[in-house]
Coordinates of C-alpha atoms in Angstrom, one line a residue:
M1 CA -0.1 0.1 0.0
A2 CA 3.0 2.2 -0.4
G3 CA 1.2 4.9 -2.6
S4 CA -1.8 5.3 -0.6
H5 CA -0.4 6.8 2.5
R6 CA -0.2 10.5 3.5
S7 CA 0.4 12.9 6.2
P8 CA -2.6 13.7 8.1
R9 CA -4.5 16.5 6.9
P10 CA -8.0 17.2 7.4
F11 CA -10.3 19.4 5.4
A12 CA -13.3 20.9 7.2
R13 CA -16.5 21.3 4.9
T14 CA -19.8 22.6 5.4
A15 CA -22.2 20.0 6.7
N16 CA -24.5 20.1 3.6
A17 CA -21.6 19.4 1.3
P18 CA -22.4 16.2 -0.4
P19 CA -20.9 13.2 1.6
S20 CA -19.5 11.6 -1.6
R21 CA -17.5 14.6 -2.4
A22 CA -16.0 14.6 1.1
R23 CA -15.1 10.8 0.5
D24 CA -13.7 11.3 -2.9
A25 CA -11.4 14.2 -2.0
T26 CA -7.8 13.1 -2.1
A27 CA -5.0 14.8 -0.4
P28 CA -1.3 14.1 -0.2
F29 CA 1.7 14.5 2.2
V30 CA 2.5 15.4 5.9
R31 CA -0.2 15.6 8.3
A32 CA -3.1 17.9 8.5
S33 CA -5.8 18.0 11.0
L34 CA -8.6 20.2 12.4
G35 CA -8.5 21.1 16.2
A36 CA -11.1 20.4 18.9
T37 CA -11.2 20.3 22.6
G38 CA -13.4 18.0 24.9
D39 CA -16.6 19.5 26.4
P40 CA -15.5 22.3 28.7
P41 CA -15.1 25.2 26.3
Y42 CA -11.4 26.1 26.0
R43 CA -10.5 25.8 29.6
V44 CA -6.8 25.5 28.9
R45 CA -4.9 25.3 32.3
G46 CA -1.2 25.3 32.6
A47 CA 0.7 22.4 34.0
R48 CA 1.9 22.8 37.5
P49 CA 5.5 23.9 37.7
G50 CA 7.9 21.3 38.7
A51 CA 5.2 18.6 38.6
F52 CA 4.9 18.1 34.9
T53 CA 5.5 14.8 33.5
M54 CA 5.3 13.6 30.0
E55 CA 4.5 9.9 31.1
Q56 CA 0.7 10.1 30.5
L57 CA 1.0 11.8 27.2
S58 CA 3.9 9.5 26.1
T59 CA 1.8 6.4 27.0
A60 CA -1.2 7.6 25.2
N61 CA 0.7 8.6 22.1
T62 CA 2.5 5.1 22.1
R63 CA -0.8 3.2 22.5
F64 CA -2.4 5.1 19.6
A65 CA 0.8 4.6 17.6
V66 CA 0.6 0.7 18.1
D67 CA -3.2 0.6 17.3
L68 CA -2.8 2.6 14.0
F69 CA 0.4 0.5 13.0
R70 CA -1.7 -2.8 13.7
T71 CA -4.6 -1.5 11.6
L72 CA -2.2 -0.6 8.6
T73 CA -0.4 -4.0 8.7
E74 CA -3.8 -5.7 8.6
N75 CA -4.6 -3.7 5.4
N76 CA -1.1 -4.1 4.0
P77 CA 0.4 -7.4 5.1
T78 CA 3.6 -7.3 3.1
G79 CA 4.5 -3.8 2.1
N80 CA 6.4 -1.0 3.5
I81 CA 4.8 1.3 6.2
F82 CA 5.9 4.6 7.5
I83 CA 4.0 7.1 9.6
S84 CA 4.6 9.9 12.2
P85 CA 2.1 9.0 15.0
L86 CA 3.1 11.9 17.0
S87 CA 2.2 14.2 14.1
I88 CA -1.3 12.5 13.7
S89 CA -2.0 12.7 17.4
S90 CA -1.0 16.3 17.5
A91 CA -3.1 17.1 14.6
L92 CA -6.2 15.4 16.1
A93 CA -5.6 17.1 19.5
M94 CA -6.3 20.3 17.5
I95 CA -9.6 19.0 16.2
F96 CA -10.2 17.8 19.7
L97 CA -10.0 21.3 20.7
G98 CA -13.1 22.1 18.8
A99 CA -14.9 18.9 19.0
R100 CA -18.0 18.4 21.5
G101 CA -20.4 15.8 22.5
T102 CA -20.1 12.2 20.8
T103 CA -17.4 13.4 18.1
A104 CA -15.2 14.5 21.1
A105 CA -15.8 11.3 23.1
Q106 CA -14.7 9.2 20.0
V107 CA -11.5 11.1 19.4
S108 CA -10.7 11.2 23.2
K109 CA -11.1 7.4 23.5
I110 CA -9.3 6.5 20.3
F111 CA -6.2 8.7 20.8
Y112 CA -6.4 7.9 24.7
F113 CA -6.7 11.7 25.3
D114 CA -9.1 10.7 28.2
T115 CA -6.1 9.3 30.0
V116 CA -4.0 12.3 30.1
E117 CA -4.6 15.3 32.5
E118 CA -4.6 18.6 30.8
I119 CA -3.9 17.2 27.4
H120 CA -3.4 20.6 25.4
S121 CA -1.0 21.9 28.1
R122 CA 1.1 18.7 27.7
F123 CA 1.1 18.8 24.0
Q124 CA 2.2 22.7 24.5
S125 CA 5.2 21.4 26.7
L126 CA 6.1 18.6 24.2
N127 CA 6.0 20.9 21.4
A128 CA 8.3 23.2 23.1
D129 CA 10.8 20.5 23.9
I130 CA 10.8 19.1 20.5
N131 CA 11.3 22.4 18.8
K132 CA 14.0 23.5 21.4
H133 CA 17.0 25.5 19.9
G134 CA 20.6 24.4 20.2
A135 CA 20.1 20.6 19.8
P136 CA 22.6 18.7 17.7
Y137 CA 19.8 17.8 15.3
I138 CA 17.1 19.3 13.4
L139 CA 13.5 18.5 14.6
K140 CA 10.7 20.7 14.3
L141 CA 6.8 20.2 14.7
A142 CA 4.7 23.0 12.9
N143 CA 1.1 23.6 12.8
R144 CA -0.9 26.1 10.8
L145 CA -4.6 26.8 10.2
Y146 CA -6.0 27.8 6.8
G147 CA -9.6 29.1 7.0
E148 CA -12.1 30.4 4.4
K149 CA -11.8 34.2 4.8
T150 CA -15.7 34.6 4.8
Y151 CA -16.2 31.9 7.6
D152 CA -16.4 32.9 11.2
F153 CA -14.4 30.9 13.5
L154 CA -14.8 31.4 17.3
P155 CA -12.1 33.6 18.7
E156 CA -11.7 31.2 21.6
F157 CA -10.8 28.2 19.3
L158 CA -8.3 30.2 17.3
A159 CA -6.7 31.7 20.6
S160 CA -6.4 28.2 22.0
T161 CA -4.9 26.5 18.9
Q162 CA -2.4 29.4 18.7
K163 CA -1.6 29.3 22.4
M164 CA -1.3 25.5 22.8
Y165 CA -0.1 24.3 19.2
G166 CA 1.4 27.5 18.0
A167 CA -1.0 27.2 14.9
E168 CA -1.9 30.6 13.5
L169 CA -4.9 31.2 11.3
A170 CA -4.1 32.2 7.7
S171 CA -7.2 33.4 5.9
V172 CA -7.6 32.2 2.2
D173 CA -10.1 32.3 -0.4
F174 CA -11.3 28.7 -0.8
Q175 CA -14.7 29.9 -2.2
H176 CA -13.3 31.6 -5.3
A177 CA -9.9 30.6 -5.6
S178 CA -9.3 27.1 -4.2
E179 CA -6.4 26.2 -6.5
D180 CA -4.5 29.2 -5.2
A181 CA -5.1 28.4 -1.6
R182 CA -3.9 25.0 -2.3
K183 CA -0.7 26.2 -3.6
V184 CA -0.3 28.5 -0.8
I185 CA -0.6 25.4 1.7
N186 CA 1.7 23.2 -0.2
K187 CA 4.3 25.9 -0.3
W188 CA 4.2 26.3 3.5
V189 CA 4.4 22.5 4.1
K190 CA 7.3 22.4 1.5
E191 CA 9.2 25.0 3.5
Q192 CA 8.6 23.3 6.8
T193 CA 10.0 20.0 5.6
E194 CA 13.0 21.3 3.9
G195 CA 11.5 20.3 0.5
K196 CA 10.8 16.8 1.3
I197 CA 7.1 17.0 1.1
P198 CA 6.5 19.3 -1.8
E199 CA 2.9 18.7 -2.5
L200 CA 0.7 17.9 0.5
L201 CA -2.5 18.6 -1.3
A202 CA -3.2 17.1 -4.7
A203 CA -5.2 19.0 -7.2
G204 CA -8.9 18.9 -6.5
V205 CA -8.5 18.1 -2.8
V206 CA -9.7 21.6 -1.6
D207 CA -12.7 23.3 -3.4
N208 CA -15.1 26.0 -2.9
M209 CA -16.9 24.0 -0.1
T210 CA -13.7 23.9 2.1
K211 CA -13.8 25.8 5.2
L212 CA -10.8 24.9 7.1
V213 CA -7.6 23.1 6.6
L214 CA -5.3 22.3 9.5
V215 CA -1.8 21.3 8.6
N216 CA 0.6 19.5 10.9
A217 CA 4.3 18.9 9.7
I218 CA 7.2 17.4 11.3
Y219 CA 10.6 17.3 10.2
F220 CA 13.7 15.5 11.4
K221 CA 17.4 15.4 10.3
G222 CA 19.9 13.9 12.6
N223 CA 23.5 12.4 12.2
W224 CA 24.3 9.2 13.9
Q225 CA 26.2 9.4 17.2
E226 CA 28.5 6.7 15.5
K227 CA 28.6 7.3 11.8
F228 CA 28.7 4.4 9.1
M229 CA 31.9 4.7 7.0
K230 CA 31.1 5.2 3.5
K231 CA 34.0 3.0 2.3
A232 CA 32.4 0.0 4.2
T233 CA 29.1 0.1 2.4
T234 CA 28.8 -2.7 -0.4
N235 CA 26.3 -4.3 -2.4
A236 CA 24.5 -7.2 -0.5
T237 CA 21.4 -9.1 -0.9
F238 CA 18.2 -8.3 1.0
R239 CA 15.6 -11.2 1.3
L240 CA 12.2 -9.9 0.7
N241 CA 10.5 -13.2 1.8
K242 CA 11.6 -17.0 1.7
K243 CA 11.7 -16.6 -2.1
D244 CA 12.5 -13.2 -3.4
T245 CA 15.6 -11.1 -3.0
K246 CA 17.0 -7.6 -4.1
T247 CA 20.3 -6.0 -4.1
V248 CA 20.8 -3.2 -1.7
K249 CA 23.6 -0.9 -0.5
M250 CA 24.5 -2.3 2.9
M251 CA 26.3 -0.1 5.4
Y252 CA 28.6 -1.6 8.1
Q253 CA 30.2 -0.6 11.3
K254 CA 31.3 -2.2 14.5
N255 CA 30.7 -0.3 17.7
K256 CA 29.1 -0.5 21.0
F257 CA 25.1 -0.2 21.1
P258 CA 22.3 -0.9 23.4
Y259 CA 21.2 -4.5 22.2
G260 CA 18.6 -7.0 23.5
Y261 CA 16.9 -10.1 22.5
I262 CA 13.2 -11.2 22.9
T263 CA 13.6 -15.0 23.3
D264 CA 9.9 -16.0 22.8
L265 CA 9.8 -14.0 19.4
K266 CA 13.3 -14.9 18.4
C267 CA 13.9 -11.3 17.8
R268 CA 16.9 -9.0 18.2
V269 CA 16.6 -5.3 19.3
L270 CA 19.2 -2.7 18.6
E271 CA 19.2 1.1 19.3
L272 CA 21.3 3.4 17.1
P273 CA 21.5 6.8 18.9
Y274 CA 21.6 10.0 17.2
Q275 CA 24.2 12.7 17.9
G276 CA 23.4 14.1 21.4
K277 CA 21.4 10.8 22.3
E278 CA 18.3 12.5 22.7
L279 CA 16.9 10.7 19.7
S280 CA 17.4 7.1 18.7
M281 CA 16.3 4.7 16.0
V282 CA 15.4 1.3 17.4
I283 CA 15.1 -1.7 15.1
L284 CA 13.2 -5.0 15.8
L285 CA 14.6 -7.6 13.6
P286 CA 13.6 -11.4 13.6
D287 CA 16.4 -14.0 13.7
D288 CA 14.9 -15.3 10.2
I289 CA 11.9 -15.2 8.0
E290 CA 9.8 -18.1 9.4
D291 CA 6.3 -17.3 8.0
E292 CA 5.4 -17.2 4.4
S293 CA 5.4 -13.3 4.1
T294 CA 7.9 -10.8 5.5
G295 CA 8.8 -12.9 8.8
L296 CA 7.3 -10.3 10.9
R297 CA 3.9 -11.8 11.3
K298 CA 4.5 -13.1 14.9
I299 CA 6.0 -9.7 16.2
E300 CA 3.0 -7.7 14.6
E301 CA 0.4 -10.2 16.0
Q302 CA 1.8 -9.8 19.6
L303 CA 2.7 -6.1 19.3
T304 CA 1.3 -3.9 22.1
S305 CA 2.4 -0.6 23.4
E306 CA 3.1 -2.2 26.7
K307 CA 5.4 -4.9 25.0
L308 CA 7.0 -2.2 22.8
R309 CA 8.0 -0.2 25.8
E310 CA 9.2 -3.3 27.6
W311 CA 11.2 -4.6 24.8
T312 CA 13.0 -1.3 24.1
K313 CA 13.5 0.6 27.3
P314 CA 17.1 1.1 28.4
E315 CA 16.9 -1.6 31.3
S316 CA 16.2 -4.2 28.7
L317 CA 19.2 -3.6 26.6
A318 CA 22.9 -4.1 27.2
L319 CA 25.5 -1.9 25.7
I320 CA 27.8 -4.4 23.9
E321 CA 30.0 -4.5 20.9
V322 CA 27.8 -5.1 17.7
N323 CA 28.6 -5.8 14.1
V324 CA 25.8 -3.6 12.5
H325 CA 24.8 -4.4 8.8
L326 CA 22.0 -1.9 7.9
P327 CA 20.8 -1.1 4.4
R328 CA 20.5 2.4 3.1
F329 CA 16.8 3.2 2.5
K330 CA 14.3 5.9 1.6
L331 CA 10.7 5.7 2.2
E332 CA 7.8 7.9 1.3
E333 CA 4.4 6.8 2.2
S334 CA 0.9 8.4 1.9
Y335 CA -2.2 7.4 3.7
N336 CA -5.8 8.6 3.6
L337 CA -6.6 8.0 7.3
N338 CA -10.5 8.2 7.3
S339 CA -11.0 4.6 7.0
H340 CA -8.2 3.6 9.3
L341 CA -9.5 5.8 12.1
A342 CA -12.9 5.1 11.3
R343 CA -12.0 1.3 11.9
L344 CA -10.4 2.3 15.3
G345 CA -13.7 4.1 16.4
V346 CA -13.6 7.7 15.1
E347 CA -16.7 7.6 13.1
D348 CA -18.8 10.8 13.4
L349 CA -15.8 13.0 12.5
F350 CA -16.0 12.5 8.8
T351 CA -19.8 12.8 8.4
S352 CA -22.5 15.5 8.9
K353 CA -23.0 13.9 12.4
A354 CA -19.6 15.7 13.4
D355 CA -20.0 18.2 16.3
L356 CA -17.2 20.7 15.9
S357 CA -19.3 23.4 17.4
G358 CA -16.3 24.5 19.5
M359 CA -14.6 25.7 16.2
S360 CA -17.5 27.8 14.9
G361 CA -20.5 27.8 17.4
A362 CA -22.4 26.1 14.8
R363 CA -22.7 22.4 13.6
D364 CA -22.1 23.1 10.0
I365 CA -18.6 21.7 9.4
F366 CA -17.0 18.2 9.5
I367 CA -13.6 16.8 8.4
S368 CA -13.8 15.5 4.8
K369 CA -10.4 14.2 4.7
I370 CA -7.3 13.3 7.1
V371 CA -4.3 12.5 4.9
H372 CA -0.8 11.7 6.3
R373 CA 2.3 11.6 4.1
S374 CA 5.6 11.1 5.4
F375 CA 9.4 10.6 4.4
V376 CA 12.5 9.1 5.7
E377 CA 16.0 8.6 4.3
V378 CA 18.7 6.6 6.1
N379 CA 22.3 6.6 5.1
E380 CA 25.8 6.6 6.5
E381 CA 25.6 10.1 7.8
G382 CA 22.2 9.5 9.6
T383 CA 18.7 10.1 8.9
E384 CA 16.3 12.6 7.3
A385 CA 12.5 12.2 8.0
A386 CA 9.6 14.2 7.5
G387 CA 5.7 13.6 8.1
A388 CA 3.2 16.3 7.2
T389 CA 9.5 11.9 16.9
A390 CA 22.6 1.6 30.5
G391 CA 23.6 -1.7 30.0
I392 CA 23.3 -4.8 32.1
A393 CA 26.7 -6.0 33.3
A394 CA 26.0 -9.7 33.5
F395 CA 24.3 -9.6 30.0
C396 CA 27.3 -7.9 28.5
M397 CA 29.6 -10.5 29.8
L398 CA 27.6 -13.3 28.6
M399 CA 27.4 -11.8 25.1
P400 CA 30.6 -9.9 24.4
E401 CA 30.0 -9.4 20.7
E402 CA 26.7 -9.7 18.4
N403 CA 26.2 -9.6 14.7
F404 CA 23.0 -7.6 13.8
T405 CA 22.7 -8.1 10.1
V406 CA 19.6 -6.4 8.6
D407 CA 19.1 -8.3 5.3
H408 CA 15.4 -9.1 5.7
P409 CA 12.3 -7.1 6.7
F410 CA 12.2 -5.2 10.0
I411 CA 10.2 -2.9 12.1
F412 CA 11.7 0.4 13.3
F413 CA 10.9 3.6 15.2
I414 CA 12.5 6.9 16.0
R415 CA 12.1 7.9 19.5
H416 CA 12.3 11.3 21.3
N417 CA 14.2 9.8 24.4
P418 CA 13.6 12.5 27.0
S419 CA 9.9 12.2 26.5
T420 CA 9.9 8.6 25.2
N421 CA 7.4 9.6 22.4
I422 CA 7.6 7.9 19.3
L423 CA 8.0 10.3 16.3
F424 CA 8.2 7.9 13.4
L425 CA 7.2 4.2 13.1
G426 CA 7.7 2.0 10.2
R427 CA 8.1 -1.5 8.7
L428 CA 10.7 -1.9 6.0
S429 CA 9.8 -4.9 3.7
S430 CA 11.7 -3.6 0.6
P431 CA 14.5 -1.0 0.7

């Protein structure tokens, strides 16, 4: 399903817009969403100084990330998958700012916002942490609202999205110049993602019925803490399944990395830190291809947010010498998230049943499309990604050196270590 993914991006339309039009709309790239908050109208309270913890938000975001990943794997059992779950959650949190009633309840449940105290304040703090200056990597999460210039949005909604998510409202003329508005939106997304997502919205995605487009873009570029030497990269065989192979550029290095092993799944875990060690790529690699597809079926069937955190937490990994063979790869995936979110339980948001009265004071808009588009490139220097995210001594002694040869399909994610939020999550079946 590599060609059917995109960064989330929602389009709000008037409720009397033909449902078929809403369903047929297509949009590309990054992530875009509308904002909404639970029932209490815009009560945005700040987190208590000194008592703030990101654990609740991280847990909620990880639970949603795994839920969505499993839904995508069911729909696409063997192909590549790549998403930015944090980008999607952040975008939907803005929709949640303006949602009311059943619509708010569905979004809150599926994204686990109901398990997080002061959800919007926590996102505000996370955004500040992610976008901090002076880091040895580039990581930015950007939000913007594009509203029909003749449509009245509640000042409280606009103030809250600006305060909590840094999302300013740009007035555009969807009614008379929707194509120009589309180009303006795409230009902003392209700038925010350093050109990696040049066209979030395909032609025809917005039209004269569009009232609001909420865009969320995430961009990451980081160098490895321990770089791969280009002269060590060679041609190698990557096994797609038990029968098929392809030739890839295989990078190599030998160094000390956090490493673990999941015995019951016969799966290796490797953490590759980026410079500064605030971000890491974590790879889950089965020992071999044991099923008739990618070899990942057992892991995907057993994957839960709790297990993922347990398998990959620092206490579960030992710092040992590892011979790492990792293919260069580049992924670009786009998704229409409507059907996937509906399967998880977000149903009213995409129909005239939607209650987004926290945005406009009326019940005349709904989300016609949430598209998510994301991009990642991994090479000897490090990783570029966009989406529009201590050892055990005894264990070290038992296993002084390991081989970690990534020559068959694997699951990987990029984690923001201070908050343990998953910025990007993917399955690489074919480099």
